[in-house]
Coordinates of C-alpha atoms in Angstrom, one line a residue:
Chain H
X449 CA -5.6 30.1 27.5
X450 CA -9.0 28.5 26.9
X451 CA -12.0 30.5 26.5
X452 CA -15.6 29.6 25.3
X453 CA -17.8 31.9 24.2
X454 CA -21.6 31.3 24.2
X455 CA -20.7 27.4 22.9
X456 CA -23.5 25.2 22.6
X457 CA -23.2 21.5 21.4
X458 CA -25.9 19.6 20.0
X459 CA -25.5 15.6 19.0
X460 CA -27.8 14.3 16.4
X461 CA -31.3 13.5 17.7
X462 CA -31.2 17.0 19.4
X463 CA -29.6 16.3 22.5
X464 CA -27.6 19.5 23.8
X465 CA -25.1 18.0 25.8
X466 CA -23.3 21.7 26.3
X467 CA -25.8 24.6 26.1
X468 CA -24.5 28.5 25.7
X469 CA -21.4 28.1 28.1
X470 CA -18.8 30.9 28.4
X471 CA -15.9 30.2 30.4
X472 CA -12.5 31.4 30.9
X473 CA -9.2 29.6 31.7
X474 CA -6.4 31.8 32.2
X475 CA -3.0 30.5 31.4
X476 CA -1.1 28.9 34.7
X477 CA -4.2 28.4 36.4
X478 CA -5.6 24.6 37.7
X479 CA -9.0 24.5 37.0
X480 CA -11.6 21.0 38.1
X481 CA -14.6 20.7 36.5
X482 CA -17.3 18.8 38.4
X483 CA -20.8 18.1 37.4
X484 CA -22.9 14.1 37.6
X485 CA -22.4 11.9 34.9
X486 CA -24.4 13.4 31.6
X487 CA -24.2 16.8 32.7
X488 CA -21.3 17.7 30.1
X489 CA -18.1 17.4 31.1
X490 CA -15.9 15.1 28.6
X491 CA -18.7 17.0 25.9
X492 CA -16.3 20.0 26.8
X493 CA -12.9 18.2 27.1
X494 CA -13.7 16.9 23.9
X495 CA -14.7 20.1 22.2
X496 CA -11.2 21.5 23.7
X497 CA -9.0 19.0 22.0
X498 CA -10.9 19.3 18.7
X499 CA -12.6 15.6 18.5
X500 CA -15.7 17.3 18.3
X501 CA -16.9 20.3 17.2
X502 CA -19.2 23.2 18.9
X503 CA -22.4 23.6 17.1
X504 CA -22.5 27.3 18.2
X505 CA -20.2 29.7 19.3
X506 CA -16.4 30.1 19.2
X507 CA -13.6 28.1 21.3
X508 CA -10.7 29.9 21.6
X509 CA -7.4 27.9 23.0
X510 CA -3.8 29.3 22.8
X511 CA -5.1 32.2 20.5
X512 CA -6.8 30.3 17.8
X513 CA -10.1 30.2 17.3
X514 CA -10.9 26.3 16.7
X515 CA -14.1 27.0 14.3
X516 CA -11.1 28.5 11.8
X517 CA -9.0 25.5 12.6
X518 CA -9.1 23.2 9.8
X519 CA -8.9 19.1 9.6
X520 CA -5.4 19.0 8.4
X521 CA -4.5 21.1 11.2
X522 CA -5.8 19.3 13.7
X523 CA -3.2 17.0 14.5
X524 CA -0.6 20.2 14.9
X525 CA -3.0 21.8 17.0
X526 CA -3.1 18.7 19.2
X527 CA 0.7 18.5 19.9
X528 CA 0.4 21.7 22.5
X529 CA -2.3 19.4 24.0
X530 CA -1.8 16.7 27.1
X531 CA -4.8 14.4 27.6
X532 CA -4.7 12.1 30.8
X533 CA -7.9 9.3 30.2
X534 CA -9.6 7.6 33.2
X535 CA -8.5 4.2 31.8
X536 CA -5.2 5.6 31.0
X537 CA -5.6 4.0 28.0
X538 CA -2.1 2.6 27.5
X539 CA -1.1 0.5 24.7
X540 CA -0.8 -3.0 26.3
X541 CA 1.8 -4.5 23.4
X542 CA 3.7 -1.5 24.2
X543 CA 6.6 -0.9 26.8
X544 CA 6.1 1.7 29.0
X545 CA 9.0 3.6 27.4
X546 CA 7.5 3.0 24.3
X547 CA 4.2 4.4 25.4
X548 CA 5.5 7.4 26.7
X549 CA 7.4 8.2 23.5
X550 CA 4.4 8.2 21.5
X551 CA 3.4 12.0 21.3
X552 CA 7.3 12.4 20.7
X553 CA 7.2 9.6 18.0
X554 CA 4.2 11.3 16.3
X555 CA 5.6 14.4 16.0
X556 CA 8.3 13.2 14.4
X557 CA 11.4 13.4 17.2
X558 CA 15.0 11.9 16.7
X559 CA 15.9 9.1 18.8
X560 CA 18.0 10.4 20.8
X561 CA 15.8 13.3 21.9
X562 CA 12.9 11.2 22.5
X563 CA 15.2 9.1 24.7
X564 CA 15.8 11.7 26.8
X565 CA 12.6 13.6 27.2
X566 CA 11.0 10.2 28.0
X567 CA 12.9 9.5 30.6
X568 CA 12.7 12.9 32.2
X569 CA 9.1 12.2 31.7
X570 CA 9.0 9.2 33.9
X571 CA 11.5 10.9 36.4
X572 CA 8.9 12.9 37.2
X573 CA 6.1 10.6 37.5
X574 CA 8.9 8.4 39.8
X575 CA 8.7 5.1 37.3
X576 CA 12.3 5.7 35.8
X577 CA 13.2 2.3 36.9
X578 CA 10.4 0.4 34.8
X579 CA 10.9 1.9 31.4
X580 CA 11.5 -1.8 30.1
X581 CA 8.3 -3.0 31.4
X582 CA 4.6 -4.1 29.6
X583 CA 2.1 -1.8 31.6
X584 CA -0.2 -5.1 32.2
X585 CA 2.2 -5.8 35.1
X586 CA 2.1 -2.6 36.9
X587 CA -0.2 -1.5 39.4
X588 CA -3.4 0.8 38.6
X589 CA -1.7 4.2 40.5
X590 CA 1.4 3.1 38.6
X591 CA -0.1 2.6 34.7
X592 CA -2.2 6.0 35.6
X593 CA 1.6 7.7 36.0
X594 CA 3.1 6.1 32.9
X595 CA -0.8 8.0 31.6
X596 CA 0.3 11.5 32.9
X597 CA 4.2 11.0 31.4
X598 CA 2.9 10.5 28.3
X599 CA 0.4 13.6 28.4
X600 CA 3.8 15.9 29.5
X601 CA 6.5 13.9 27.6
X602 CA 5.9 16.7 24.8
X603 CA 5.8 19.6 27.1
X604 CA 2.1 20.7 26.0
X605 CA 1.2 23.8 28.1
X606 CA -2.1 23.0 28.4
X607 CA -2.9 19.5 30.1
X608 CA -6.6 18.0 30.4
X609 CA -7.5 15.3 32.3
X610 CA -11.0 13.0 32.5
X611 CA -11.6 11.6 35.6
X612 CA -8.1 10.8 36.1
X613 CA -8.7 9.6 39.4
X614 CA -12.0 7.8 39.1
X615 CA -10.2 3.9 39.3
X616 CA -7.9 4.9 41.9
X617 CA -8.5 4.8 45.8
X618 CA -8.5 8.0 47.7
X619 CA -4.5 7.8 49.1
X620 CA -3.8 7.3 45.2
X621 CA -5.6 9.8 44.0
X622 CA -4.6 12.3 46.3
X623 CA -0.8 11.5 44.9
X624 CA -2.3 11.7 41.2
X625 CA -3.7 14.8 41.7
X626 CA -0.7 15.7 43.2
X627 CA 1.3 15.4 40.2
X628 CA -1.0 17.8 38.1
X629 CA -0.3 20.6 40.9
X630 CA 3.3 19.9 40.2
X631 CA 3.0 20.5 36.3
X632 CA 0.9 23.2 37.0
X633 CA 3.4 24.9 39.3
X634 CA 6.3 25.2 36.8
X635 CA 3.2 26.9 34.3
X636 CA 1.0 24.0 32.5
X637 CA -2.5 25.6 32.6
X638 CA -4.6 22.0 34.0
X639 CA -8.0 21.5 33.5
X640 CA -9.4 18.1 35.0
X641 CA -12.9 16.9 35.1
X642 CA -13.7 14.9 38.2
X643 CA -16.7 13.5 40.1
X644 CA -14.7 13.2 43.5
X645 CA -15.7 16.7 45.4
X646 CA -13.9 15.7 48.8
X647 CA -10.3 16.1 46.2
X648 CA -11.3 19.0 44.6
X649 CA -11.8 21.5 48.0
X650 CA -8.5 19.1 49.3
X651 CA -6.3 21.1 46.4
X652 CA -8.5 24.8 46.7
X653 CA -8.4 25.3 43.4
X654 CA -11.1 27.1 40.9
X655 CA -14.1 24.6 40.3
X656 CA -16.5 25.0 37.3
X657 CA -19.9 22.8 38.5
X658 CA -21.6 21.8 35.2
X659 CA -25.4 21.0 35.4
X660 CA -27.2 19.8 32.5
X661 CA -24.9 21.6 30.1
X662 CA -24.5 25.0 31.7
X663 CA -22.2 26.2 34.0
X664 CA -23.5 26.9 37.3
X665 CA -20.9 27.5 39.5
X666 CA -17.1 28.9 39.2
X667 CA -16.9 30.9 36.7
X668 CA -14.5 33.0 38.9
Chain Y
X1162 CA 9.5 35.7 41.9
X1163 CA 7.7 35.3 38.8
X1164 CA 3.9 34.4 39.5
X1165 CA 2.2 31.5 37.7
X1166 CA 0.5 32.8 34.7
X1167 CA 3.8 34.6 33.8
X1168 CA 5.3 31.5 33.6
X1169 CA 3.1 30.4 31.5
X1170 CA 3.2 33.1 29.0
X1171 CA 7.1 32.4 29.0
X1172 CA 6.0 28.6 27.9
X1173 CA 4.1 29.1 24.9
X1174 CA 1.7 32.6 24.2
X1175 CA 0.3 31.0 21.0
X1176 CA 0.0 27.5 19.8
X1177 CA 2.5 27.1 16.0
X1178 CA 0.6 25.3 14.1
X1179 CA 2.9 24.8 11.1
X1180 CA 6.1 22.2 11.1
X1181 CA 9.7 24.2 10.9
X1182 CA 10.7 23.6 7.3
X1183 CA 14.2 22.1 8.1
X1184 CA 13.1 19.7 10.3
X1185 CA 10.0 18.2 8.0
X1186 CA 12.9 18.0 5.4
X1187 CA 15.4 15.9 7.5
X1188 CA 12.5 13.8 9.3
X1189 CA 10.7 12.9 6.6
X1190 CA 13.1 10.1 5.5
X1191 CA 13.2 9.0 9.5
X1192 CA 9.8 8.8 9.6
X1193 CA 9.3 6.2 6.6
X1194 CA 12.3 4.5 7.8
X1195 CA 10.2 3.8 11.3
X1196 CA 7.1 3.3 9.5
X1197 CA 9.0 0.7 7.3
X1198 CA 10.7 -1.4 10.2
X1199 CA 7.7 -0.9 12.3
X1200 CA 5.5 -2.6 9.3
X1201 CA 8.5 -5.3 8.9
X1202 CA 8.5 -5.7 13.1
X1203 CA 4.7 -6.5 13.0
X1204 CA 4.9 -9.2 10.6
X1205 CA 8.6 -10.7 12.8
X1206 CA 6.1 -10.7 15.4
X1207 CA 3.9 -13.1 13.6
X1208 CA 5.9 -15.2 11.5
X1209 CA 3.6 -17.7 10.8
X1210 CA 0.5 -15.6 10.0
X1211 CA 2.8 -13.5 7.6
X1212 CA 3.9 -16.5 5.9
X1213 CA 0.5 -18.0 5.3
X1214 CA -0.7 -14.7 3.8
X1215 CA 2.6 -14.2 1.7
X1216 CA 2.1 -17.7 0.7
X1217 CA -1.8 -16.8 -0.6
X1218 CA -0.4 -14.3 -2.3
X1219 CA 2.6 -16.1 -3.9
X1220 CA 0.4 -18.9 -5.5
X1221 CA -1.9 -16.5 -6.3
X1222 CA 1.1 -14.4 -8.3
X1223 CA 2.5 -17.6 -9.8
X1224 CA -0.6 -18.2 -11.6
X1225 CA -0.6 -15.4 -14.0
X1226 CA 3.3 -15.4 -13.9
X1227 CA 3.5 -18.9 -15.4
X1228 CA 1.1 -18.7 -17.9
X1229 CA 3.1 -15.8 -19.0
X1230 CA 5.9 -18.2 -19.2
X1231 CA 4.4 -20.8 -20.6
X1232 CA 3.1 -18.0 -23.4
X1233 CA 6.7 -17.0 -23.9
X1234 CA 7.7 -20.9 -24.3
X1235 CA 5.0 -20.7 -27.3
X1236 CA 6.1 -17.7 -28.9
X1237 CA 9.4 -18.9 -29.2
X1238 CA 8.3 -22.5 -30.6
X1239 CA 6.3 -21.1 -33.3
X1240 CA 8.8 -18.9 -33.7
X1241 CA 10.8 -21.9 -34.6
X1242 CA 8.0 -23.1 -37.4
X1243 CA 7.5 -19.6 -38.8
X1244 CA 11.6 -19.7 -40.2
X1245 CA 10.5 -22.6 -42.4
X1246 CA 7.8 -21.1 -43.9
X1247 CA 7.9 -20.9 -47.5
X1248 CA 5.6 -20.4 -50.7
X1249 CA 5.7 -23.2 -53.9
X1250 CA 5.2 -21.6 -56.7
X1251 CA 4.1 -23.5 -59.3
X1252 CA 4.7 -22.7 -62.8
X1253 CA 2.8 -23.6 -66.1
X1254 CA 3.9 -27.0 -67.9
X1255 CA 4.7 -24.8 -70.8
X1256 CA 7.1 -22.3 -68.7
X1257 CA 11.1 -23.7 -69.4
X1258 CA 13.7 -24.0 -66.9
X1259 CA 15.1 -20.7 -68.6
X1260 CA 11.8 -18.9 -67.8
X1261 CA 11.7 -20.3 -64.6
X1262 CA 15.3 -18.9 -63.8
X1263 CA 14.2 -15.4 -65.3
X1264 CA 11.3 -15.2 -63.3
X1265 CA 13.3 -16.0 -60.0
X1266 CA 16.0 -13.3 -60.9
X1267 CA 12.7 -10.7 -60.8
X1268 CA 11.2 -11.9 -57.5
X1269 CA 14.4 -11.4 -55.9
X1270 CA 14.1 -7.8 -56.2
X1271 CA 11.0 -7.8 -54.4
X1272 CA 11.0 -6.6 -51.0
X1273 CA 9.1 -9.5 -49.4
X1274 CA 11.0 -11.7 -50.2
X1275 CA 14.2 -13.1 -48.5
X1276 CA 15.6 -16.0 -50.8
X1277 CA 14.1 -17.6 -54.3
X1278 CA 15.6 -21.2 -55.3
X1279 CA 14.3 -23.0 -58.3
X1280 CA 13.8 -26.4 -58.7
X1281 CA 14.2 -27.6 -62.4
X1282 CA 11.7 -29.9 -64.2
X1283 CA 14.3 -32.4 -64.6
X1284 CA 15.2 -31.7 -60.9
X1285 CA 11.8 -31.8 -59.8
X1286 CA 11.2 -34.8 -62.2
X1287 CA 14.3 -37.0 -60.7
X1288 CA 12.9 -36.4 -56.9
X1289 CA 9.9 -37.3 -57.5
X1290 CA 11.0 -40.4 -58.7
X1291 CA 13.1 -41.3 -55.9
X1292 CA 10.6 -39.5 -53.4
X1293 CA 7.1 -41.0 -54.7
X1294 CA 7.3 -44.8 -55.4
X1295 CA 5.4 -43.4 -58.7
X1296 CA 8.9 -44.0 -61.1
X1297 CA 7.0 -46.9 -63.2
X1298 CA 4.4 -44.4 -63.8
X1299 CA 6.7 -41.8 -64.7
X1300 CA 8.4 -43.8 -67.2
X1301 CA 5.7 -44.2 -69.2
X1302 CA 5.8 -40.7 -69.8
X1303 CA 9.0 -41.1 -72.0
X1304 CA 10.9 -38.3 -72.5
X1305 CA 7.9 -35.8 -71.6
X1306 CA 8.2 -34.4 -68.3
X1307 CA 4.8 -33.7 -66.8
X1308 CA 6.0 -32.0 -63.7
X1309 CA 6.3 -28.1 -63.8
X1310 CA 9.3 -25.7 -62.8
X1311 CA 9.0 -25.1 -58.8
X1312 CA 10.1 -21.4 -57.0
X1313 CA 10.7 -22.1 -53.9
X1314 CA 10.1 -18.2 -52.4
X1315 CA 11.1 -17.9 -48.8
X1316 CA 9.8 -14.7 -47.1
X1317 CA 11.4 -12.1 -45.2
X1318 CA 10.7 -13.0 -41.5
X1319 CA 8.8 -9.5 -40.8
X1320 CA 6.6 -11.0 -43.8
X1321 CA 5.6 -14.0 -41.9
X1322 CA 2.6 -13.2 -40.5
X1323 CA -1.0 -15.1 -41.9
X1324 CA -2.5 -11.4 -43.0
X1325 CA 1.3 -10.0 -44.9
X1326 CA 1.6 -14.0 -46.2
X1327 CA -1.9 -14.7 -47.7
X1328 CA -1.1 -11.1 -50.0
X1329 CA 1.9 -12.1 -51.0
X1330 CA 0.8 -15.5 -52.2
X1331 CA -1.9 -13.9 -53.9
X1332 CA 0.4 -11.6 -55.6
X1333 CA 2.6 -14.4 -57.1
X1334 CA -1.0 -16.4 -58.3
X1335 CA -1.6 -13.5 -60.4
X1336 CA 1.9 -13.9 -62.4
X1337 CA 1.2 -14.9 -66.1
X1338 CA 3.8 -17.5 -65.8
X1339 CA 2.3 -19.1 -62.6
X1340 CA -0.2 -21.8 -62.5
X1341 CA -0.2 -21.7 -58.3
X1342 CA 1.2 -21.0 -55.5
X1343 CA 0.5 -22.7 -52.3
X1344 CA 1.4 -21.5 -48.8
X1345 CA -0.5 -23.5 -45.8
X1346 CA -1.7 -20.6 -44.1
X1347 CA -4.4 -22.8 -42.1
X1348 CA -2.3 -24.0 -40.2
X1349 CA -0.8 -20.6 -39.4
X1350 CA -3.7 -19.1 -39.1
X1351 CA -5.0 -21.9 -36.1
X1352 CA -2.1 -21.5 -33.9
X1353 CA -2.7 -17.8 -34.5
X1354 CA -5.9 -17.5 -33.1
X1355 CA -5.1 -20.4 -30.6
X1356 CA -2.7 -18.3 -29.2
X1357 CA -4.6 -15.1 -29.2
X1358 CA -7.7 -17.2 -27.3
X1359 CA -4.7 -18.4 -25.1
X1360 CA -3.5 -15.0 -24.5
X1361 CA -6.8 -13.6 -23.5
X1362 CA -7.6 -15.9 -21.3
X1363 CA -3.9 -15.2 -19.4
X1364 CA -5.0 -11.6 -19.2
X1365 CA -8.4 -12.5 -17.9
X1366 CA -6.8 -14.8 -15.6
X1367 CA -4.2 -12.2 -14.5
X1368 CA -6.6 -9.7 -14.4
X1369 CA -8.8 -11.7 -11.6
X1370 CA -5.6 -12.7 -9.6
X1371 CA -4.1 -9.7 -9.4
X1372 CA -8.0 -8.4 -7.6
X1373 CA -7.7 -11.3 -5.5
X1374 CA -4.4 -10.3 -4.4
X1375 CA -5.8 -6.9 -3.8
X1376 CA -8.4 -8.1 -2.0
X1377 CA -6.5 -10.4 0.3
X1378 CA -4.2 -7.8 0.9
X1379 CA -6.6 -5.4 2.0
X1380 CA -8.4 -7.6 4.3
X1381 CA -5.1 -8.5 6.1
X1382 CA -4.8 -4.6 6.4
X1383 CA -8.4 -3.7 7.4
X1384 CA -8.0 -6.7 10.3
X1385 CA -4.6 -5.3 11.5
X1386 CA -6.5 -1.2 11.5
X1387 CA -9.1 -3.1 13.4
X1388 CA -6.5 -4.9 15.8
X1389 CA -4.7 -1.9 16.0
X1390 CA -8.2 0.7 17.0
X1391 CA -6.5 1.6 20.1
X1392 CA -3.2 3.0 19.3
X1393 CA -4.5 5.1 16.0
X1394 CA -6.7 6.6 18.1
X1395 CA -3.9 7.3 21.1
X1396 CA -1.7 8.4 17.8
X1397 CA -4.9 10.5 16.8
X1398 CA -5.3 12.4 20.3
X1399 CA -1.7 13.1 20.4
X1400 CA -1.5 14.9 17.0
X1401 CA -0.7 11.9 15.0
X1402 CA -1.3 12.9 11.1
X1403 CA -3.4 10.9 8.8
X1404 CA -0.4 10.4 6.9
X1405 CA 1.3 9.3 9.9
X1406 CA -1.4 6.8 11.1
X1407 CA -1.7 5.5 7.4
X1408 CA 2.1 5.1 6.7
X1409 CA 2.9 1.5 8.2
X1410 CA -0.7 0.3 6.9
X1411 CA 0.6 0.9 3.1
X1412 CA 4.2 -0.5 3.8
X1413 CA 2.6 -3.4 5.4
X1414 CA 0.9 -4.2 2.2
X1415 CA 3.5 -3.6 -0.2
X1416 CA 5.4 -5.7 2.2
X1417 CA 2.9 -8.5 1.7
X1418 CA 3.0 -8.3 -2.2
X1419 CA 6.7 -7.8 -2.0
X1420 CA 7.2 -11.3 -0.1
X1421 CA 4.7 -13.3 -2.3
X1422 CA 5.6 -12.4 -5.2
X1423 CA 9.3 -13.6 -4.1
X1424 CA 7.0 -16.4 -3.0
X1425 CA 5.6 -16.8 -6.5
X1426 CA 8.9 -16.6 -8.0
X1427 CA 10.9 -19.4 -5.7
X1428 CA 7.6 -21.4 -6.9
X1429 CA 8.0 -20.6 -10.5
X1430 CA 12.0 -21.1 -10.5
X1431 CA 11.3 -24.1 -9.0
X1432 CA 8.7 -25.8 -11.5
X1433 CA 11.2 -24.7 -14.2
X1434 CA 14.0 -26.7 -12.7
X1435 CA 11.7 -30.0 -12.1
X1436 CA 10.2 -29.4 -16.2
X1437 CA 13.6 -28.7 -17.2
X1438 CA 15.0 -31.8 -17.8
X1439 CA 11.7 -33.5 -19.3
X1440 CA 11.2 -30.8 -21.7
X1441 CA 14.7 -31.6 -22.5
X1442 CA 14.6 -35.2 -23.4
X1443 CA 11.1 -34.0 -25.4
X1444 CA 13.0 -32.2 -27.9
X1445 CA 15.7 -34.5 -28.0
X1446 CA 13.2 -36.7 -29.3
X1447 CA 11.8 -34.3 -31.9
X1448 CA 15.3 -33.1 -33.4
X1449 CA 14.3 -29.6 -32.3
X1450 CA 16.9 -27.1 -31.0
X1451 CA 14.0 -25.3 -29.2
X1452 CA 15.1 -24.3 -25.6
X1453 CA 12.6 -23.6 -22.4
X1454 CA 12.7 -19.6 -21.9
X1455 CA 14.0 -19.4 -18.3
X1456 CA 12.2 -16.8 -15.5
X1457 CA 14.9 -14.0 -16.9
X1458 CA 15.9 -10.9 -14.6
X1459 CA 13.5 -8.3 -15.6
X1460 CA 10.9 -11.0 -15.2
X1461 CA 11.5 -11.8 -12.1
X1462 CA 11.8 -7.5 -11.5
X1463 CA 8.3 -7.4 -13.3
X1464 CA 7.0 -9.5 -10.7
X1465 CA 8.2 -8.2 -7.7
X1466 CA 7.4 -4.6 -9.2
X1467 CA 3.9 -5.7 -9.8
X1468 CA 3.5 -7.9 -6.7
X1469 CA 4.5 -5.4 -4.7
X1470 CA 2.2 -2.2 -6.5
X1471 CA -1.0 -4.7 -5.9
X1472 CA -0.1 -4.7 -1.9
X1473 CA 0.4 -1.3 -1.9
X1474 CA -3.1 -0.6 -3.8
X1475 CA -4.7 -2.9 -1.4
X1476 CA -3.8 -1.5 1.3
X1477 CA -4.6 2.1 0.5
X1478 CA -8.1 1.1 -0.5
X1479 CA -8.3 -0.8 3.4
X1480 CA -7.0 2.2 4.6
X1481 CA -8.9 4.8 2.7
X1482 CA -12.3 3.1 3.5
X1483 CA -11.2 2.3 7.2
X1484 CA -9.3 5.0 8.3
X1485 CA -11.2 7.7 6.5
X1486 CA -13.8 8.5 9.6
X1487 CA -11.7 10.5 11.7
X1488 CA -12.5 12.4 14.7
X1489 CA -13.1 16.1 14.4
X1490 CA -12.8 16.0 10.6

């Protein structure tokens, strides 16, 4: 489902924040990806949703090759993509329904569909009672779940998340982390970078250790 | 038991990167409807900022719009004036009433010219008399009349313009049987070029409002893309289209120079009303018939059409310098 091939990725001022990585993420699987700070992690989430691209070699995700992917593309490409954020990054004049229903809404839905799939969404994440409420009022374990429902509202089979536990104490993130093994069980391939080791060999799952923009470790 | 990855290749094998056909079709009017209320549900939310700006932008419309107005007003005042202009043509002493009558009969068949009436010597002889104060004088002319036959040639009204009038007065000097004829083009010619100068300057004017308007309207727009940094970028990462993320930008300014120029009308309506009745009394006192041109219909349309084309250019150049940087483009 995601495969990169020899991808290196240089900013301006020659820093190589990813340098000749090949890895590859078969669909259904739950993959973390650990490394320190710096050493190339949300370089590679970002690469994978097309914010950035690789300076060399190819990225290939749900059978396109993103190098031949171009700009007014992009947005379609992203709608089979879920992104959870660390900050959850929630729109704070926005309901919690409303902020949910915003991959929906972006993709051009009807209303009564997006009503629907939203509240599933939120079903799932267990916050179907506070549709109706500004995220500023719910708790930190709480906005993080209105984060994931929006990343699945749209049924995207491939879900990334970026530190999506790093605000969170360890009971909460355990439940967090619990939902991705849930999404991942009915199919959603799930690639989350994270910091917090003691998690990662909690779940058992594959784990890619970057190090100063190569993969070290985990490539299965 | 199906295992994981089998599941997954039921889900989705490859990513469809093109929108079905049908549904494109039947969400396109959807999607500007939302982007349309959205825009209109921003500005609810700040009713008071909204007003201010639509009120900029009213006063800012009204300008222009009045002078264009006021311009009309003119046209149709001088208008008035041009009806009763007319050329005098004097003929030579020696020319009889006969010849003057003869000469008329031609002019009439020329195709300037609307309407010839002559005045007698006698005729022009007995006014003068009761006109001038000068009878004694008169008298001790005797039976000689000194005062010529008089054509009084009226124009046809396409004819009545300085450039068409000054030829055809020069035309009827060169008769054999005319001694002059006068027109006072000077005067013609002033309010000409008075209202040319005029005119200009409305265009200038209207030319500099109408930037300001685009400039106000695209720095509301640029500060509501900045306010707003967050959700186009949430809209971005979930496959939000540039199209989509610029949509309620544009209807948010051509709903800013939609309500001020209904501003700029109410203002201009309303300064019609209160000059109304002055302007009124003004040409009561002159004897004129002349009425104030009101803001008409298609005006009013002209405005709001225009008004709301200036928003909607201000905000696409807001959005094309500030939303133009996009990720992974």
């Amino acid at each position: 489902m995601i495969e990169f091939h020899n991808v290196t990725k240089r900013y301006r001022g020659g820093v190589e924040a990813l340098r000749n990585v090949s890895i590859r993420i078969d669909a259904g699987e739950m993959v973390f990806l650990t490394g320190h700070s710096g050493a190339g992690k949300s370089t590679l989430l970002r690469l994978t949703t097309l914010v950035e691209r690789a300076t060399r070699g190819h990225i290939i995700i749900g059978g396109h090759n993103l190098t031949r992917i171009p700009p007014r593309k992009i947005p379609l490409f992203r709608r089979h993509i879920g992104v959870v954020f660390q900050d959850h990054r929630l729109l704070r004049d926005r309901t919690v329904f409303d902020n949910v229903a915003l991959p929906l809404v972006v993709s051009g839905h009807g209303h009564s569909e997006i009503g629907r799939r939203v509240r599933a969404a939120l079903d799932k994440v267990d916050l179907l009672g506070k549709e109706k409420q500004f995220p500023v009022v719910l708790s930190g374990g709480e906005q993080q779940r209105v984060g994931i429902a929006r990343a699945v509202v749209h049924k995207p089979p491939v879900l990334l998340a970026d530190e999506p536990t790093g605000n969170l104490d360890p009971d909460l993130s355990k439940e967090i982390m619990g939902l991705f093994a849930q999404f991942n069980q009915v199919g959603v391939t799930v690639l989350i970078a994270t910091h917090d080791l003691d998690l990662v060999h909690h779940f058992g799952d594959r784990v890619l250790l970057l190090r100063n923009g190569q993969v070290v470790d985990g490539l299965g | 038991m199906l295992t994981k990855a089998k599941r997954a290749n039921k889900i989705e094998a490859k990513f469809e990167l093109k929108g079905s056909g049908t549904r494109i079709l039947r969400s396109w009017l959807v999607r500007h409807l939302q982007s349309f209320f959205f825009s209109l549900g921003l500005m609810a939310r700040e009713p008071l900022a909204t007003l201010l700006t639509a009120a900029v932008l009213g006063i800012a419309l009204a300008l222009p719009g009045g002078l264009y107005l006021l311009l009309d007003n003119v046209n149709q005042l001088t208008g008035h004036w041009d009806k009763g202009g007319h050329i005098s043509v004097f003929l030579k002493t020696e020319e009889s009433d006969a010849a003057a009558e003869t000469l008329a009969q031609e002019l009439r068949s020329w195709n300037e010219i609307a309407r010839v009436s002559v005045i007698t010597r006698a005729e022009a002889l007995s006014e003068y008399r009761s006109m001038s104060g000068f009878a004694e004088v008169l008298d001790a002319f005797e039976d000689s009349n000194p005062l010529p036959a008089v054509l009084t040639v009226e124009p046809r009204l396409e004819v009545q313009k300085p450039s068409r009038m000054k030829d055809l007065v020069a035309r009827l000097s060169e008769l054999p049987q005319v001694e002059v004829a006068r027109f006072d083009l000077q005067w013609l010619k002033r309010l000409d070029a008075i209202v040319e100068i005029v005119l200009l300057g409305v265009y200038l004017l209207a030319a500099l409002l109408a930037l300001g308007v685009v400039l106000i309207i695209g720095n509301t727009i640029r500060l509501g893309i900045e306010n707003r940094r967050e959700e186009i970028e949430i809209a971005n990462l979930f496959g939000g289209t540039n199209a989509f993320i610029r949509r309620p930008f544009l209807y948010g300014g051509l709903l800013y120079g939609l309500f001020g120029a209904v501003i700029a009308w109410g203002i201009l309506a309303l300064g019609f009303a209160l000059l109304q009745p002055s302007v009124a009394r003004l040409v009561y006192l002159y004897g004129s018939n002349f009425e104030l041109v009101a803001p008409s219909g298609p005006w009013a349309l002209a405005l709001i059409a225009g008004g709301s084309a200036l928003g909607l250019l201000g905000a696409w150049v807001a959005v094309g310098r500030h939303l133009s940087t996009r990720a992974g483009d």
